[in-house]
């Protein structure tokens, strides 16, 4: 009867091992594989046996040293035994170093592995030198441990390079390394600096769930195949500057705790950053996205730079959450694009949009100075959180400290607004001077402008009160600079310039026309008022024009303030009534008188009927009867009618003046009402 073999110990190697140095605590002993023909591993062979064995080796020999412990001296003797006299390079066939231990600095530089090389689970206690090494077959470093620095500079991996679950405790240097086969770094841990400068990945590169605890530098590298960085953790700064991704690259669910630098990086195919988290600054200056780019549910907790970045094709950018500044200044969008952004501030200075674009925003203050768009572009505020394709709303914890989700426009200077649509945005701080075709701007939804300071203010011991109306930010800045400016006018912000009435009048005029063309006549009234205000304060205009405008403003608020015109009308009527009662209405109504001559001897009598001249009053002028007559004359004067009342000479001139002034004031009041209700 055959009994099954007992299960091996978890620490028992799967090969015939040396067993040297067994103890009670370590019954397995040395785990090095036995040298063929011997009972000990290479490390524990006698000097005579080791010399005899090494003499049997030649360049290109297959070797198996699994579990063997190497010193620098022992490895050096092995390399010398395999050194090719023609090239001076050690040359291995199939090399097995699985679970081997290298106790000191070891040098595999300039070594050629003609076949597969296995270092699975190997441990390097000192510096591991693999510079200029050539791996013609598979290179397996899975679960290997590098306790000090590891140098793979200018190394060539022609087959698969497997570093999955490996641990680099010191610097890991792969500068100018070439991976011709698949590069596998999934679940690898880089505790020190990881340098992949000018590295070439000709096939697929796997960095899924890798951890970079130190600085990660994949600078000026080339990924010719698909690159996977899904769920990768960058716990320090990470730089992909000037790197080229020729195929798809995936950073989904990656976490960047330090700054992430993608400046001058080229993404020739799809670049996916879905649900990625940037806890530091994210820099994409001068990057190029030649195909699609996806930042769905990505979170940037500080600033993000996409300055001078090129998006060649149609793209869906976001939903993306940025707690700091999101800089798209100088970026170029070559195809239709939808931007869904929740950011503290969005800067799009000199950004070029070569196709239609829809910019959906939350929380953001937007600077669009000198942006260029050749097709319709919409900037709209989103009232609700952005929603992912799976229906889940995007989390906005990074913006929890923001006062509200409103979108504020900071500047449109230098923009051609012919194709611009603004919806539900706050324009109270927007700079408009220098905007082209502002009269073609379209405003939709609940937009808002600045307001004048409320209430009554005292300036040099006289009360000042501003009529409520919508104003431009530049008018606020200009009035705040004037001597004796009242509180409530917002002071100029950095870069606002020193626009004055001469520059602001055309801006108000253009906005007025934009509202009128949109059939919003009542909305246009405030901008007409602002235009007239700027003309009245423009010192470059003739004083006569300014005086006329001042009078127009005083009596009716430029034909827009019905209460002011009615107030003046009431005052004029009161003055007219008082003057008529005092001097205009005669003491008594003049009576008709008939006078004639009877011819001598009789005949026809000729009579002349006349009326006595009205006499100025001498008694009590302010009686109820005289008031009624004066009021009747005044009311008829307002509507260009004559009351037929007998008046003194003073009263006649008073009525004439009343019939000139009061209908005009009534007309201005009617005009003001009309401007507020016109459709």
XYZ file of C-alpha atoms in Angstrom:
679
model
C 0.000 0.000 0.000
C 1.377 3.400 -1.037
C 1.085 6.266 1.430
C 0.835 9.845 0.178
C 3.816 12.061 0.810
C 3.421 14.563 3.623
C 2.569 18.114 2.581
C 5.705 20.240 2.269
C 6.367 22.946 4.791
C 5.313 26.463 3.633
C 8.988 27.376 3.787
C 10.133 24.237 2.002
C 11.453 25.055 -1.494
C 10.093 23.164 -4.470
C 13.503 21.909 -5.590
C 16.208 19.679 -4.096
C 17.888 22.088 -1.761
C 21.185 22.275 0.040
C 19.889 22.210 3.610
C 23.172 23.560 4.971
C 22.932 25.113 8.424
C 19.725 23.521 9.612
C 18.719 24.365 13.160
C 15.768 23.725 15.403
C 14.336 27.084 14.454
C 15.095 26.562 10.742
C 14.813 22.870 9.941
C 14.993 23.611 6.208
C 18.398 25.283 6.266
C 19.917 26.616 3.088
C 17.336 26.730 0.322
C 19.843 26.879 -2.515
C 19.331 24.312 -5.214
C 21.960 21.606 -5.325
C 24.613 21.847 -7.960
C 24.229 18.919 -10.383
C 26.258 15.991 -9.114
C 26.596 17.480 -5.633
C 24.556 17.639 -2.436
C 25.298 21.318 -1.749
C 24.431 24.568 -3.482
C 26.983 26.717 -5.271
C 27.512 28.823 -2.152
C 28.292 25.831 0.061
C 30.375 23.736 -2.284
C 33.945 23.143 -1.295
C 36.454 25.314 -3.054
C 37.664 22.343 -5.052
C 34.154 21.318 -6.029
C 33.184 24.893 -6.925
C 36.267 25.364 -9.093
C 35.592 22.086 -10.856
C 31.966 22.995 -11.451
C 32.667 26.520 -12.729
C 35.245 25.099 -15.120
C 32.419 23.180 -16.825
C 30.556 26.392 -17.658
C 30.951 28.341 -20.875
C 29.312 31.436 -22.383
C 25.625 30.739 -23.005
C 25.335 27.893 -20.496
C 22.001 27.289 -18.824
C 22.251 27.751 -15.069
C 19.915 27.193 -12.139
C 20.699 28.819 -8.786
C 17.268 29.055 -7.242
C 17.375 29.921 -3.550
C 21.171 30.325 -3.620
C 22.870 33.003 -1.572
C 25.424 35.079 -3.475
C 28.174 37.367 -2.355
C 29.823 39.824 -4.705
C 32.847 37.532 -4.938
C 30.805 34.438 -5.772
C 28.795 36.250 -8.427
C 31.975 37.668 -9.904
C 33.457 34.185 -10.284
C 30.253 32.984 -11.943
C 30.267 35.887 -14.399
C 33.918 35.276 -15.217
C 33.123 31.651 -15.999
C 30.402 32.765 -18.443
C 32.303 35.667 -20.006
C 32.560 35.583 -23.801
C 36.207 36.175 -24.782
C 35.153 37.777 -28.059
C 32.899 40.463 -26.538
C 34.060 40.534 -22.945
C 30.433 40.261 -21.834
C 29.140 37.511 -19.562
C 26.557 35.470 -21.404
C 23.822 33.331 -19.843
C 21.522 30.838 -21.478
C 18.456 30.158 -19.362
C 19.165 31.683 -15.959
C 17.343 30.673 -12.816
C 17.835 32.947 -9.797
C 14.359 32.552 -8.276
C 14.379 33.264 -4.518
C 18.131 33.851 -4.676
C 19.685 36.169 -2.109
C 22.335 38.735 -3.034
C 23.868 39.898 0.224
C 26.009 42.761 -1.063
C 26.285 44.995 -4.081
C 26.046 42.876 -7.206
C 26.823 43.800 -10.757
C 25.042 42.325 -13.759
C 26.027 45.270 -15.941
C 26.758 44.465 -19.591
C 25.461 40.907 -19.112
C 23.591 39.160 -21.918
C 20.760 36.763 -21.070
C 20.260 34.831 -24.297
C 17.171 33.049 -23.023
C 14.799 33.526 -20.133
C 16.125 35.027 -16.905
C 14.228 34.347 -13.699
C 14.695 36.411 -10.541
C 11.228 35.731 -9.075
C 11.266 36.388 -5.339
C 14.973 37.238 -5.379
C 16.349 39.510 -2.678
C 19.012 42.169 -3.328
C 20.457 43.479 -0.055
C 22.888 45.878 -1.725
C 22.916 47.911 -4.912
C 21.795 45.887 -7.932
C 23.541 46.887 -11.155
C 21.860 45.823 -14.394
C 23.084 48.681 -16.564
C 23.506 47.933 -20.275
C 22.179 44.437 -19.657
C 20.384 42.624 -22.490
C 17.477 40.276 -21.768
C 16.686 38.396 -25.002
C 13.951 36.315 -23.407
C 11.573 36.819 -20.524
C 12.990 38.686 -17.541
C 11.095 37.680 -14.427
C 11.583 39.866 -11.334
C 8.140 39.232 -9.868
C 7.980 39.720 -6.066
C 11.713 40.524 -6.042
C 12.993 42.772 -3.273
C 15.559 45.512 -3.888
C 16.580 46.802 -0.477
C 18.945 49.388 -1.916
C 19.235 51.075 -5.290
C 18.507 49.219 -8.509
C 20.079 50.448 -11.755
C 18.659 49.292 -15.084
C 19.888 52.217 -17.176
C 20.279 51.541 -20.946
C 19.094 47.975 -20.363
C 17.206 46.221 -23.184
C 14.304 43.869 -22.421
C 13.499 42.076 -25.670
C 10.916 39.782 -24.129
C 8.432 40.280 -21.329
C 9.825 42.179 -18.362
C 7.943 41.116 -15.248
C 8.364 43.226 -12.109
C 4.894 42.523 -10.725
C 4.663 42.826 -6.902
C 8.377 43.682 -6.730
C 9.597 46.093 -4.052
C 12.196 48.802 -4.705
C 13.230 50.247 -1.338
C 15.839 52.567 -2.809
C 16.219 54.360 -6.108
C 14.905 52.455 -9.128
C 16.651 53.770 -12.229
C 15.495 52.793 -15.720
C 16.923 55.717 -17.693
C 17.155 55.091 -21.463
C 15.891 51.557 -20.917
C 14.078 49.818 -23.778
C 11.166 47.434 -23.185
C 10.540 45.689 -26.500
C 8.123 43.217 -24.983
C 5.400 43.688 -22.395
C 6.505 45.607 -19.310
C 4.706 44.449 -16.195
C 4.951 46.582 -13.048
C 1.507 45.854 -11.633
C 1.348 46.036 -7.814
C 5.016 47.038 -7.756
C 6.147 49.247 -4.878
C 8.705 52.015 -5.444
C 9.693 53.364 -2.029
C 12.429 55.625 -3.347
C 12.799 57.638 -6.524
C 11.596 55.841 -9.641
C 13.381 57.180 -12.711
C 12.174 56.190 -16.191
C 13.741 59.085 -18.087
C 13.854 58.600 -21.878
C 12.583 55.060 -21.421
C 10.956 53.354 -24.416
C 8.013 50.980 -23.981
C 7.478 49.372 -27.384
C 4.680 47.134 -26.173
C 2.034 47.209 -23.455
C 3.124 48.732 -20.135
C 1.296 47.624 -17.011
C 1.543 49.787 -13.868
C -1.866 48.875 -12.428
C -2.098 49.271 -8.644
C 1.592 50.133 -8.479
C 2.685 52.392 -5.620
C 5.232 55.192 -6.059
C 6.103 56.382 -2.562
C 8.974 58.536 -3.776
C 9.258 60.808 -6.783
C 8.090 59.195 -10.014
C 9.845 60.478 -13.105
C 8.687 59.120 -16.468
C 10.141 62.087 -18.316
C 10.683 62.178 -22.085
C 9.647 58.546 -22.304
C 7.747 56.863 -25.107
C 4.853 54.447 -24.700
C 4.309 52.870 -28.119
C 1.733 50.433 -26.768
C -1.158 50.799 -24.361
C -0.156 52.130 -20.946
C -2.116 51.104 -17.877
C -1.840 53.157 -14.681
C -5.253 52.213 -13.336
C -5.520 52.543 -9.528
C -1.854 53.509 -9.362
C -0.847 55.515 -6.282
C 1.643 58.380 -6.663
C 2.316 59.444 -3.079
C 4.880 62.072 -4.038
C 5.346 64.185 -7.125
C 4.936 62.468 -10.487
C 6.341 63.791 -13.749
C 5.438 62.666 -17.268
C 6.889 65.778 -18.858
C 7.499 65.529 -22.622
C 6.403 61.898 -22.592
C 4.588 60.461 -25.626
C 1.672 58.029 -25.357
C 1.109 56.654 -28.854
C -1.767 54.374 -27.874
C -4.421 54.456 -25.168
C -3.323 55.439 -21.688
C -5.446 54.790 -18.629
C -5.094 56.619 -15.308
C -8.546 55.659 -14.039
C -8.803 55.789 -10.244
C -5.147 56.801 -10.004
C -4.228 58.939 -6.995
C -1.668 61.761 -7.250
C -0.912 63.026 -3.753
C 1.855 65.354 -4.921
C 2.132 67.515 -8.013
C 1.412 65.717 -11.299
C 3.359 67.116 -14.230
C 2.184 66.272 -17.758
C 3.698 69.356 -19.399
C 4.447 68.921 -23.126
C 3.082 65.383 -22.959
C 1.561 64.001 -26.161
C -1.510 61.764 -26.023
C -1.976 60.395 -29.543
C -4.885 58.133 -28.629
C -7.462 58.118 -25.865
C -6.317 59.401 -22.476
C -8.552 58.346 -19.620
C -8.327 59.988 -16.191
C -11.755 58.875 -14.995
C -12.159 59.131 -11.184
C -8.472 60.068 -10.844
C -7.634 62.175 -7.787
C -5.039 64.963 -7.890
C -4.333 66.141 -4.351
C -1.520 68.392 -5.561
C -1.223 70.611 -8.617
C -1.980 69.010 -11.986
C 0.114 70.449 -14.823
C -0.726 69.797 -18.466
C 0.930 72.872 -20.035
C 1.561 72.509 -23.773
C 0.288 68.935 -23.711
C -1.330 67.543 -26.852
C -4.469 65.400 -26.885
C -4.741 64.180 -30.478
C -7.749 61.978 -29.771
C -10.272 61.703 -26.957
C -9.575 62.738 -23.400
C -11.677 61.679 -20.452
C -11.561 63.263 -16.996
C -14.936 61.953 -15.804
C -15.257 62.372 -12.034
C -11.575 63.308 -11.737
C -10.789 65.410 -8.652
C -7.992 67.998 -8.476
C -7.662 69.375 -4.966
C -5.298 72.191 -5.892
C -4.469 73.955 -9.177
C -4.598 72.370 -12.636
C -2.691 73.755 -15.623
C -3.690 72.941 -19.199
C -2.036 76.071 -20.608
C -1.104 75.789 -24.313
C -2.522 72.262 -24.406
C -3.819 71.045 -27.776
C -6.991 68.968 -28.074
C -7.037 68.003 -31.751
C -10.317 66.124 -31.943
C -13.710 66.169 -30.351
C -13.502 65.641 -26.638
C -15.607 65.374 -23.526
C -13.650 67.086 -20.791
C -15.060 66.127 -17.441
C -17.045 66.163 -15.288
C -13.959 67.329 -13.422
C -13.695 68.838 -9.947
C -10.846 71.272 -9.219
C -10.608 72.953 -5.829
C -8.078 75.517 -7.096
C -7.372 77.182 -10.434
C -8.044 75.310 -13.653
C -5.870 76.957 -16.307
C -6.756 76.444 -19.978
C -4.977 79.597 -21.149
C -3.513 79.167 -24.614
C -5.136 75.764 -25.053
C -6.448 74.797 -28.510
C -9.617 72.749 -29.012
C -9.605 71.489 -32.582
C -12.946 69.683 -32.525
C -16.326 69.928 -30.837
C -15.917 69.803 -27.092
C -18.062 69.663 -23.981
C -16.416 70.875 -20.789
C -18.119 69.991 -17.518
C -16.129 71.623 -14.753
C -16.629 72.390 -11.086
C -13.710 74.623 -10.188
C -12.859 77.547 -7.944
C -11.459 79.516 -10.895
C -11.232 78.818 -14.628
C -8.712 80.747 -16.724
C -9.175 80.618 -20.503
C -6.950 83.483 -21.630
C -6.062 83.189 -25.325
C -7.807 79.815 -25.501
C -8.766 78.916 -29.086
C -11.942 77.019 -29.937
C -11.956 75.896 -33.569
C -15.342 74.206 -33.381
C -18.519 74.346 -31.354
C -18.088 74.188 -27.605
C -20.363 73.842 -24.607
C -18.827 74.910 -21.295
C -20.924 73.785 -18.319
C -19.690 75.130 -15.002
C -20.250 75.163 -11.279
C -18.636 77.352 -8.607
C -16.206 78.890 -11.116
C -15.022 82.432 -11.645
C -14.142 82.506 -15.354
C -11.548 84.650 -17.140
C -12.057 84.547 -20.932
C -9.707 87.411 -21.856
C -8.709 87.349 -25.535
C -10.199 83.898 -26.102
C -10.931 83.068 -29.741
C -13.878 81.025 -30.940
C -14.927 80.672 -34.555
C -18.181 78.821 -33.885
C -20.963 79.125 -31.314
C -19.749 78.756 -27.755
C -21.988 78.516 -24.711
C -20.968 79.239 -21.137
C -23.673 78.064 -18.777
C -24.051 77.502 -15.058
C -25.322 74.139 -13.845
C -27.721 74.318 -10.933
C -27.328 70.653 -9.970
C -24.302 68.419 -9.592
C -22.897 66.822 -12.714
C -24.024 63.261 -13.352
C -21.869 60.425 -14.659
C -23.077 58.088 -17.438
C -24.044 55.540 -14.786
C -26.396 58.075 -13.202
C -24.249 58.700 -10.135
C -23.741 62.394 -9.244
C -20.166 63.655 -9.083
C -18.874 64.249 -5.563
C -17.818 67.835 -4.818
C -16.230 67.471 -1.378
C -13.149 69.362 -2.591
C -15.330 72.479 -3.012
C -17.196 72.150 0.258
C -15.857 75.511 1.476
C -17.197 77.481 -1.504
C -19.982 79.975 -0.652
C -22.253 78.856 -3.496
C -22.240 77.108 -6.869
C -22.787 80.300 -8.882
C -20.687 80.965 -11.993
C -19.087 84.402 -12.255
C -17.517 85.838 -15.384
C -14.394 87.889 -14.665
C -13.440 89.171 -18.127
C -14.438 89.121 -21.797
C -11.813 91.622 -22.906
C -10.526 91.046 -26.417
C -13.245 88.494 -27.192
C -15.362 88.501 -30.360
C -18.778 87.962 -28.820
C -20.600 87.356 -32.106
C -20.965 83.614 -31.352
C -21.061 83.759 -27.560
C -24.021 82.671 -25.442
C -24.055 83.201 -21.662
C -26.651 81.442 -19.547
C -27.330 81.862 -15.814
C -24.021 83.603 -15.109
C -23.110 86.453 -12.784
C -21.696 89.397 -14.768
C -21.394 91.835 -11.881
C -17.585 91.685 -11.941
C -17.070 91.126 -15.667
C -14.757 93.422 -17.638
C -16.295 94.244 -21.033
C -14.122 97.020 -22.468
C -12.319 95.797 -25.552
C -14.938 93.177 -26.393
C -15.755 93.019 -30.124
C -19.319 92.670 -31.464
C -20.685 92.985 -27.968
C -24.019 93.998 -29.479
C -24.375 90.402 -30.756
C -23.899 88.813 -27.346
C -26.777 86.537 -26.283
C -27.817 86.316 -22.650
C -30.097 83.548 -21.470
C -31.584 82.516 -18.161
C -31.013 84.300 -14.866
C -28.010 86.548 -15.463
C -27.048 89.438 -13.210
C -25.012 92.641 -13.372
C -23.629 94.975 -10.753
C -25.834 97.381 -8.827
C -25.349 100.945 -7.633
C -24.718 101.548 -3.926
C -28.089 101.468 -2.164
C -29.453 104.087 0.167
C -28.585 107.747 0.681
C -24.974 108.858 1.132
C -23.538 112.169 2.289
C -20.788 113.756 0.220
C -19.445 117.143 1.342
C -22.530 117.708 3.523
C -24.990 117.041 0.721
C -27.100 113.898 0.246
C -26.394 111.652 -2.717
C -28.663 108.864 -3.814
C -28.222 106.685 -6.905
C -31.177 105.446 -8.882
C -31.274 101.622 -8.845
C -29.978 100.180 -12.128
C -27.636 97.536 -13.531
C -24.054 98.688 -13.980
C -20.775 97.468 -15.412
C -17.823 96.533 -13.225
C -15.678 99.140 -14.999
C -18.088 101.898 -13.963
C -17.714 100.728 -10.379
C -13.931 100.927 -10.703
C -14.061 104.372 -12.309
C -16.424 105.844 -9.708
C -14.400 104.319 -6.854
C -11.330 106.228 -8.123
C -13.098 109.605 -8.172
C -12.568 112.113 -5.362
C -15.298 111.904 -2.752
C -16.542 108.521 -4.008
C -19.234 107.022 -1.812
C -18.864 103.587 -0.295
C -20.366 100.748 -2.263
C -18.550 101.240 -5.546
C -16.248 98.255 -5.995
C -12.585 99.149 -6.330
C -10.617 97.996 -9.373
C -9.167 94.510 -9.397
C -5.698 93.653 -10.674
C -5.605 93.972 -14.454
C -8.848 95.950 -14.681
C -7.106 98.967 -16.224
C -8.377 102.532 -16.024
C -11.368 102.652 -18.334
C -13.289 105.929 -18.112
C -16.544 107.354 -19.456
C -15.193 107.660 -23.007
C -14.471 103.917 -23.096
C -17.578 102.828 -21.212
C -20.220 104.687 -23.250
C -19.748 102.442 -26.347
C -19.870 99.353 -24.122
C -23.188 100.398 -22.616
C -24.468 101.233 -26.116
C -23.513 97.802 -27.467
C -25.163 95.998 -24.557
C -28.278 98.123 -24.997
C -28.475 97.061 -28.626
C -27.950 93.417 -27.665
C -30.945 93.614 -25.319
C -33.059 95.455 -27.868
C -32.248 92.902 -30.568
C -33.299 90.241 -28.096
C -36.677 92.002 -27.711
C -35.886 92.917 -24.124
C -36.635 96.620 -24.226
C -37.096 97.000 -20.460
C -33.759 95.276 -19.904
C -32.093 97.615 -22.379
C -33.247 100.690 -20.427
C -30.576 100.365 -17.725
C -27.803 100.223 -20.320
C -29.201 103.280 -22.098
C -29.115 105.037 -18.722
C -25.506 103.929 -18.252
C -24.575 105.167 -21.725
C -26.078 108.591 -21.047
C -24.344 108.752 -17.654
C -20.979 108.128 -19.276
C -21.658 110.749 -21.938
C -22.629 113.258 -19.245
C -19.382 112.626 -17.334
C -17.134 112.488 -20.398
C -14.889 115.544 -20.111
C -13.888 115.264 -23.780
C -17.412 116.180 -24.942
C -18.527 119.837 -25.450
C -19.812 121.524 -22.320
C -23.083 122.424 -24.071
C -23.821 118.748 -24.734
C -22.954 117.832 -21.184
C -25.187 120.636 -19.848
C -28.085 119.420 -21.977
C -27.558 115.872 -20.767
C -27.401 117.113 -17.188
C -30.765 118.799 -17.602
C -32.196 115.695 -19.250
C -30.916 113.620 -16.335
C -32.237 116.042 -13.731
C -35.801 116.295 -15.009
C -36.479 112.691 -16.072
C -33.462 110.425 -15.606
C -32.873 110.421 -19.381
C -36.533 109.658 -20.030
C -36.355 106.529 -17.864
C -37.479 107.720 -14.448
C -41.232 108.369 -14.490
C -41.336 109.353 -10.826
C -38.737 112.053 -11.387
C -40.619 113.499 -14.371
C -43.923 113.346 -12.515
C -42.295 115.027 -9.529
C -41.107 117.887 -11.682
C -44.527 118.028 -13.367
C -46.229 118.273 -9.997
C -43.816 120.991 -8.918
C -44.373 122.934 -12.157
C -48.131 122.629 -11.781
C -47.924 123.802 -8.174
C -45.852 126.832 -9.198
C -48.315 127.567 -11.985
C -51.280 127.368 -9.627
C -49.584 129.634 -7.102
C -48.638 132.201 -9.762
C -52.103 132.211 -11.244
C -53.728 132.605 -7.869
C -51.298 135.371 -6.950
C -51.126 137.369 -10.181
C -52.804 135.640 -13.072
C -56.480 135.523 -12.236
C -58.088 139.021 -12.166
C -59.928 140.493 -9.183
C -63.287 140.106 -10.892
C -64.257 138.700 -14.192
C -64.275 141.607 -16.665
C -67.831 142.680 -17.644
C -68.913 143.518 -21.153
C -69.694 147.154 -21.904
C -71.807 148.542 -24.800
C -71.242 152.019 -26.175
C -73.055 153.739 -29.120
C -74.182 157.062 -30.662
C -77.793 158.088 -31.526
C -77.791 160.063 -34.747
C -79.457 163.491 -34.595
C -83.016 163.239 -35.766
C -83.168 159.570 -34.992
C -82.193 156.528 -37.048
C -80.147 153.377 -36.518
C -78.091 153.175 -33.356
C -74.620 151.659 -33.706
C -73.326 149.907 -30.518
C -69.718 148.802 -29.769
C -69.476 145.947 -27.245
C -66.151 145.582 -25.447
C -64.671 144.089 -22.299
C -62.732 145.840 -19.627
C -59.104 144.854 -19.079
C -58.608 142.296 -16.289
C -57.509 143.982 -13.130
C -54.809 142.594 -10.868
C -56.213 141.277 -7.622
C -56.001 143.511 -4.622
C -57.921 141.534 -2.037
C -57.581 137.957 -0.765
C -55.842 136.031 -3.561
C -55.906 132.506 -2.062
C -59.548 131.613 -1.976
C -61.207 128.374 -2.947
C -62.792 129.933 -6.004
C -59.489 131.321 -7.252
C -57.759 127.953 -6.604
C -60.356 126.139 -8.667
C -59.852 128.539 -11.542
C -56.047 128.309 -11.310
C -56.147 124.507 -11.212
C -58.438 124.409 -14.227
C -56.026 126.597 -16.206
C -53.042 124.499 -15.124
C -54.598 121.131 -15.971
C -55.618 122.357 -19.388
C -52.077 123.609 -19.964
C -50.675 120.122 -19.343
C -52.565 118.769 -22.351
C -52.041 121.795 -24.627
C -55.561 123.152 -24.119
C -56.741 126.638 -23.327
C -59.062 126.976 -20.386
C -60.784 130.140 -21.749
C -60.265 131.757 -18.391
C -59.716 135.532 -18.389
C -56.194 136.175 -17.160
C -54.090 139.137 -16.364
C -51.035 139.858 -18.445
C -48.869 137.976 -15.909
C -51.313 135.087 -15.956
C -51.231 134.927 -19.740
C -47.471 134.543 -19.799
C -47.635 132.063 -16.973
C -50.110 129.966 -18.920
C -47.911 130.122 -22.004
C -44.906 128.892 -20.071
C -46.994 126.177 -18.450
C -48.279 124.970 -21.817
C -44.684 124.638 -22.976
C -43.082 122.970 -19.958
C -45.728 120.778 -18.415
C -46.707 118.748 -21.514
C -43.017 118.001 -22.033
C -42.707 116.718 -18.465
C -45.855 114.652 -18.907
C -44.443 113.235 -22.139
C -41.189 112.300 -20.404
C -43.116 110.494 -17.683
C -45.137 108.580 -20.260
C -41.913 107.783 -22.130
C -40.319 106.442 -18.972
C -43.274 104.150 -18.326
C -43.232 103.060 -21.956
C -39.533 102.151 -21.767
C -40.217 99.899 -18.799
C -43.184 98.012 -20.278
C -42.368 97.997 -24.003
C -42.382 94.578 -25.673
